[in-house]
């Protein structure tokens, strides 16, 4: 999908994107059964499942030059996962060789590369290819997909685009006039040597708290611009010993047991996040103690202490964030940014801080991704327009009314604040696989979720959402859309989502039969639709 752009950021070099080809004539389109957009954990997981199920007629379109998605793109110093590795991996592909409890980025990227090779799906990928538009053709009952490598006609489209892929660049006055280097955390410019430079980092989210400690000792001056203080817990990270790895490799079930223990430990947190937010106050005490132990200066302690309840935004983990902020050449700046000049950042109090480079760690377009504009449904409206007008929502996070034969892996309200997204991805992959089986079994040409089913599902979900910490904790976060609704997170236990998506529920969908299918064979399906 289209890339967010701004002048002078490495996220924005137009030359790095292949040029779009003109729309293909229908006869020159390549026909494909299932077209998967994106090859991060989600798209790759979908491809592997289709291959395992003996389906051959699928293709993955990936704009990057290899698999990995967010783990390919986020190469900033210090990048690592904050979910334990034994859980943050495919269930069918355990890795006994994880080096630590929280793996670094490069290790996860290696894991994804190896897994793609092992399951032999790389020749089903078109890399360095961007989807420029996808339009539902009601007559042909197919998606007409334009890409930078030509046109495709697909029976089913799988949107595995990911929520954290379009950098959100801050709209700060004068940012385009800055003469030094500017780059987004997820588009780290490795040609830029920060050694001995005066560097500013804008943002104090999950990315910034990894970047700041990793670059601090390299630079001459580090200004950290904080808009909202995050809650930070101790990071219980350690290297796995050789004997541990041997146990995981050679003792059947040992690694699965470790994974299960991590899973259920994390799942217990849902009680606090989604049902009884007061329980999280215990965690808040631990985070407060973390501040007291690592910072002695009262003013700095106050500046880093959030004024909202823990859990409302993502809980961060770090042992070196606060110790970095107390270093002499590091300054936490809490006055808002008024403007950026050729060589400096000016804050609202009038202070001018000269800098040589700016790292923009300001997050992603999650609820307003520009990618949604390129997908046009049955009535010609783009997904972006539909979601702006009606709110971002999908049935079971997977299907959107008006967008037949398209499934998300993973879509609205499937994100997690406490556990591994790979679990949610595998749940959605089950749903996708079941949908394709149902299409085969009943000879279906199309399926489209019923608007009333989608509405009822989301009304129910949002009703439950009201009691969660994300709505009651007193913060603003990227979990919420412009209407103030939480359209990103799953508000319950992940095993409940697994149950919900185990089987494709045809009764919630309108369907049409394939032209070659005898009408009698459709009876069952028609009965299923209430
Ligand atoms: O982005 P964020 P991120 N002027 O949106 C600030 C995942 N992740 O890239 O809080 C000044 O969390 C903004 O301030 P505020 C993880 O799911 C995982 O860090 O909005 N500041 C905030 O401090 C995470 O949640 C890992 O007031 C501005 C920061 O920028 C998600 O990615 C590692 C601003 C943005 O924080 C995103 O994390 C990294 C402006 N105009 C990321 N606009 C793992 O470990 C925004 N900010 C797995």
Short mmCIF file of N, CA and C and ligand atoms in Angstrom, two decimals, residues 71 76 80-82 164 170-172 185 202-208 210 227-228 313-314 361-364 478, ligand 1:
data_model
loop_
_atom_site.label_atom_id
_atom_site.label_comp_id
_atom_site.label_asym_id
_atom_site.label_seq_id
_atom_site.Cartn_x
_atom_site.Cartn_y
_atom_site.Cartn_z
N UNK A 71 9.38 -6.89 11.57
CA UNK A 71 10.69 -7.35 12.06
C UNK A 71 11.78 -7.18 11.01
N UNK A 76 16.19 -0.54 14.16
CA UNK A 76 16.81 0.50 14.99
C UNK A 76 17.67 -0.13 16.09
N UNK A 80 14.07 -5.06 19.98
CA UNK A 80 13.88 -6.41 20.54
C UNK A 80 12.40 -6.58 20.85
N UNK A 81 12.01 -7.84 21.04
CA UNK A 81 10.61 -8.12 21.32
C UNK A 81 10.34 -7.97 22.81
N UNK A 82 9.13 -7.51 23.16
CA UNK A 82 8.81 -7.43 24.59
C UNK A 82 7.82 -8.52 25.01
N UNK A 164 1.23 -1.97 12.24
CA UNK A 164 2.36 -1.11 12.61
C UNK A 164 3.35 -1.01 11.46
N UNK A 170 5.31 13.24 12.66
CA UNK A 170 4.64 14.33 13.39
C UNK A 170 4.49 15.58 12.53
N UNK A 171 3.35 16.23 12.70
CA UNK A 171 3.06 17.44 11.95
C UNK A 171 3.58 18.63 12.76
N UNK A 172 4.90 18.81 12.74
CA UNK A 172 5.51 19.87 13.55
C UNK A 172 5.97 20.99 12.62
N UNK A 185 11.78 5.87 13.40
CA UNK A 185 12.38 4.70 14.07
C UNK A 185 12.29 3.43 13.22
N UNK A 202 12.24 12.13 19.33
CA UNK A 202 10.88 12.59 19.63
C UNK A 202 10.02 11.37 19.91
N UNK A 203 9.42 11.33 21.11
CA UNK A 203 8.57 10.20 21.48
C UNK A 203 9.19 9.41 22.62
N UNK A 204 8.32 8.82 23.44
CA UNK A 204 8.78 7.98 24.55
C UNK A 204 7.93 6.71 24.63
N UNK A 205 7.65 6.13 23.44
CA UNK A 205 6.89 4.89 23.38
C UNK A 205 7.82 3.68 23.36
N UNK A 206 7.25 2.53 22.95
CA UNK A 206 7.99 1.26 22.98
C UNK A 206 9.27 1.32 22.15
N UNK A 207 9.23 2.03 21.02
CA UNK A 207 10.44 2.11 20.18
C UNK A 207 11.48 3.01 20.84
N UNK A 208 11.06 4.21 21.26
CA UNK A 208 12.01 5.17 21.83
C UNK A 208 12.72 4.62 23.05
N UNK A 210 13.67 1.78 23.64
CA UNK A 210 14.75 0.87 23.25
C UNK A 210 15.88 1.63 22.57
N UNK A 227 6.07 13.67 25.32
CA UNK A 227 4.76 14.32 25.38
C UNK A 227 3.95 13.74 26.54
N UNK A 228 3.99 12.42 26.65
CA UNK A 228 3.28 11.75 27.75
C UNK A 228 4.24 10.72 28.36
N UNK A 313 -2.18 2.59 28.35
CA UNK A 313 -1.34 2.47 27.15
C UNK A 313 -0.49 1.22 27.34
N UNK A 314 0.22 0.83 26.30
CA UNK A 314 1.06 -0.37 26.40
C UNK A 314 2.05 -0.22 27.56
N UNK A 361 10.36 8.92 16.73
CA UNK A 361 9.84 7.63 17.22
C UNK A 361 8.39 7.83 17.64
N UNK A 362 7.59 8.32 16.67
CA UNK A 362 6.23 8.77 16.98
C UNK A 362 5.15 7.78 16.58
N UNK A 363 5.52 6.54 16.34
CA UNK A 363 4.51 5.50 16.13
C UNK A 363 4.01 5.39 14.71
N UNK A 364 2.81 4.82 14.58
CA UNK A 364 2.31 4.40 13.26
C UNK A 364 0.86 4.84 13.03
N UNK A 478 -2.96 5.29 20.91
CA UNK A 478 -3.22 4.92 19.51
C UNK A 478 -4.20 3.75 19.40
O1 LIG B 1 4.98 4.23 18.95
P1 LIG B 1 3.98 4.74 20.10
P2 LIG B 1 6.17 3.18 19.05
N1 LIG B 1 5.04 15.21 19.15
O2 LIG B 1 2.78 5.22 19.35
C1 LIG B 1 4.93 10.41 20.83
C2 LIG B 1 4.94 -1.92 19.05
N2 LIG B 1 6.34 -2.04 19.40
O3 LIG B 1 6.78 3.05 17.71
O4 LIG B 1 2.08 9.17 24.21
C3 LIG B 1 5.64 14.65 20.21
O5 LIG B 1 3.80 3.75 21.16
C4 LIG B 1 3.87 9.73 21.62
O6 LIG B 1 3.41 10.57 22.66
P3 LIG B 1 1.93 10.34 23.29
C5 LIG B 1 4.10 -1.80 20.30
O7 LIG B 1 2.86 -2.41 20.09
C6 LIG B 1 6.72 -3.17 20.01
O8 LIG B 1 7.02 3.47 20.18
O9 LIG B 1 1.01 10.04 22.13
N3 LIG B 1 5.52 13.35 20.54
C7 LIG B 1 4.63 8.50 22.12
O10 LIG B 1 5.44 8.80 23.21
C8 LIG B 1 3.95 -0.32 20.41
O11 LIG B 1 2.86 0.06 21.18
C9 LIG B 1 8.01 -3.33 20.39
O12 LIG B 1 1.63 11.60 23.99
C10 LIG B 1 4.74 12.61 19.75
C11 LIG B 1 5.51 8.16 20.92
O13 LIG B 1 5.64 9.36 20.17
C12 LIG B 1 3.85 0.07 18.95
O14 LIG B 1 4.78 -0.77 18.29
C13 LIG B 1 8.94 -2.33 20.17
C14 LIG B 1 4.07 13.12 18.63
C15 LIG B 1 4.89 7.13 20.01
O15 LIG B 1 4.77 5.95 20.71
C16 LIG B 1 4.23 1.49 18.65
O16 LIG B 1 5.40 1.85 19.39
C17 LIG B 1 8.54 -1.19 19.52
C18 LIG B 1 4.25 14.49 18.33
N4 LIG B 1 3.63 15.07 17.30
C19 LIG B 1 7.24 -1.05 19.14
N5 LIG B 1 3.36 12.12 18.06
C20 LIG B 1 8.37 -4.60 21.03
O17 LIG B 1 9.17 -4.64 21.90
C21 LIG B 1 3.59 11.02 18.79
N6 LIG B 1 4.42 11.32 19.81
C22 LIG B 1 7.68 -5.82 20.56
#
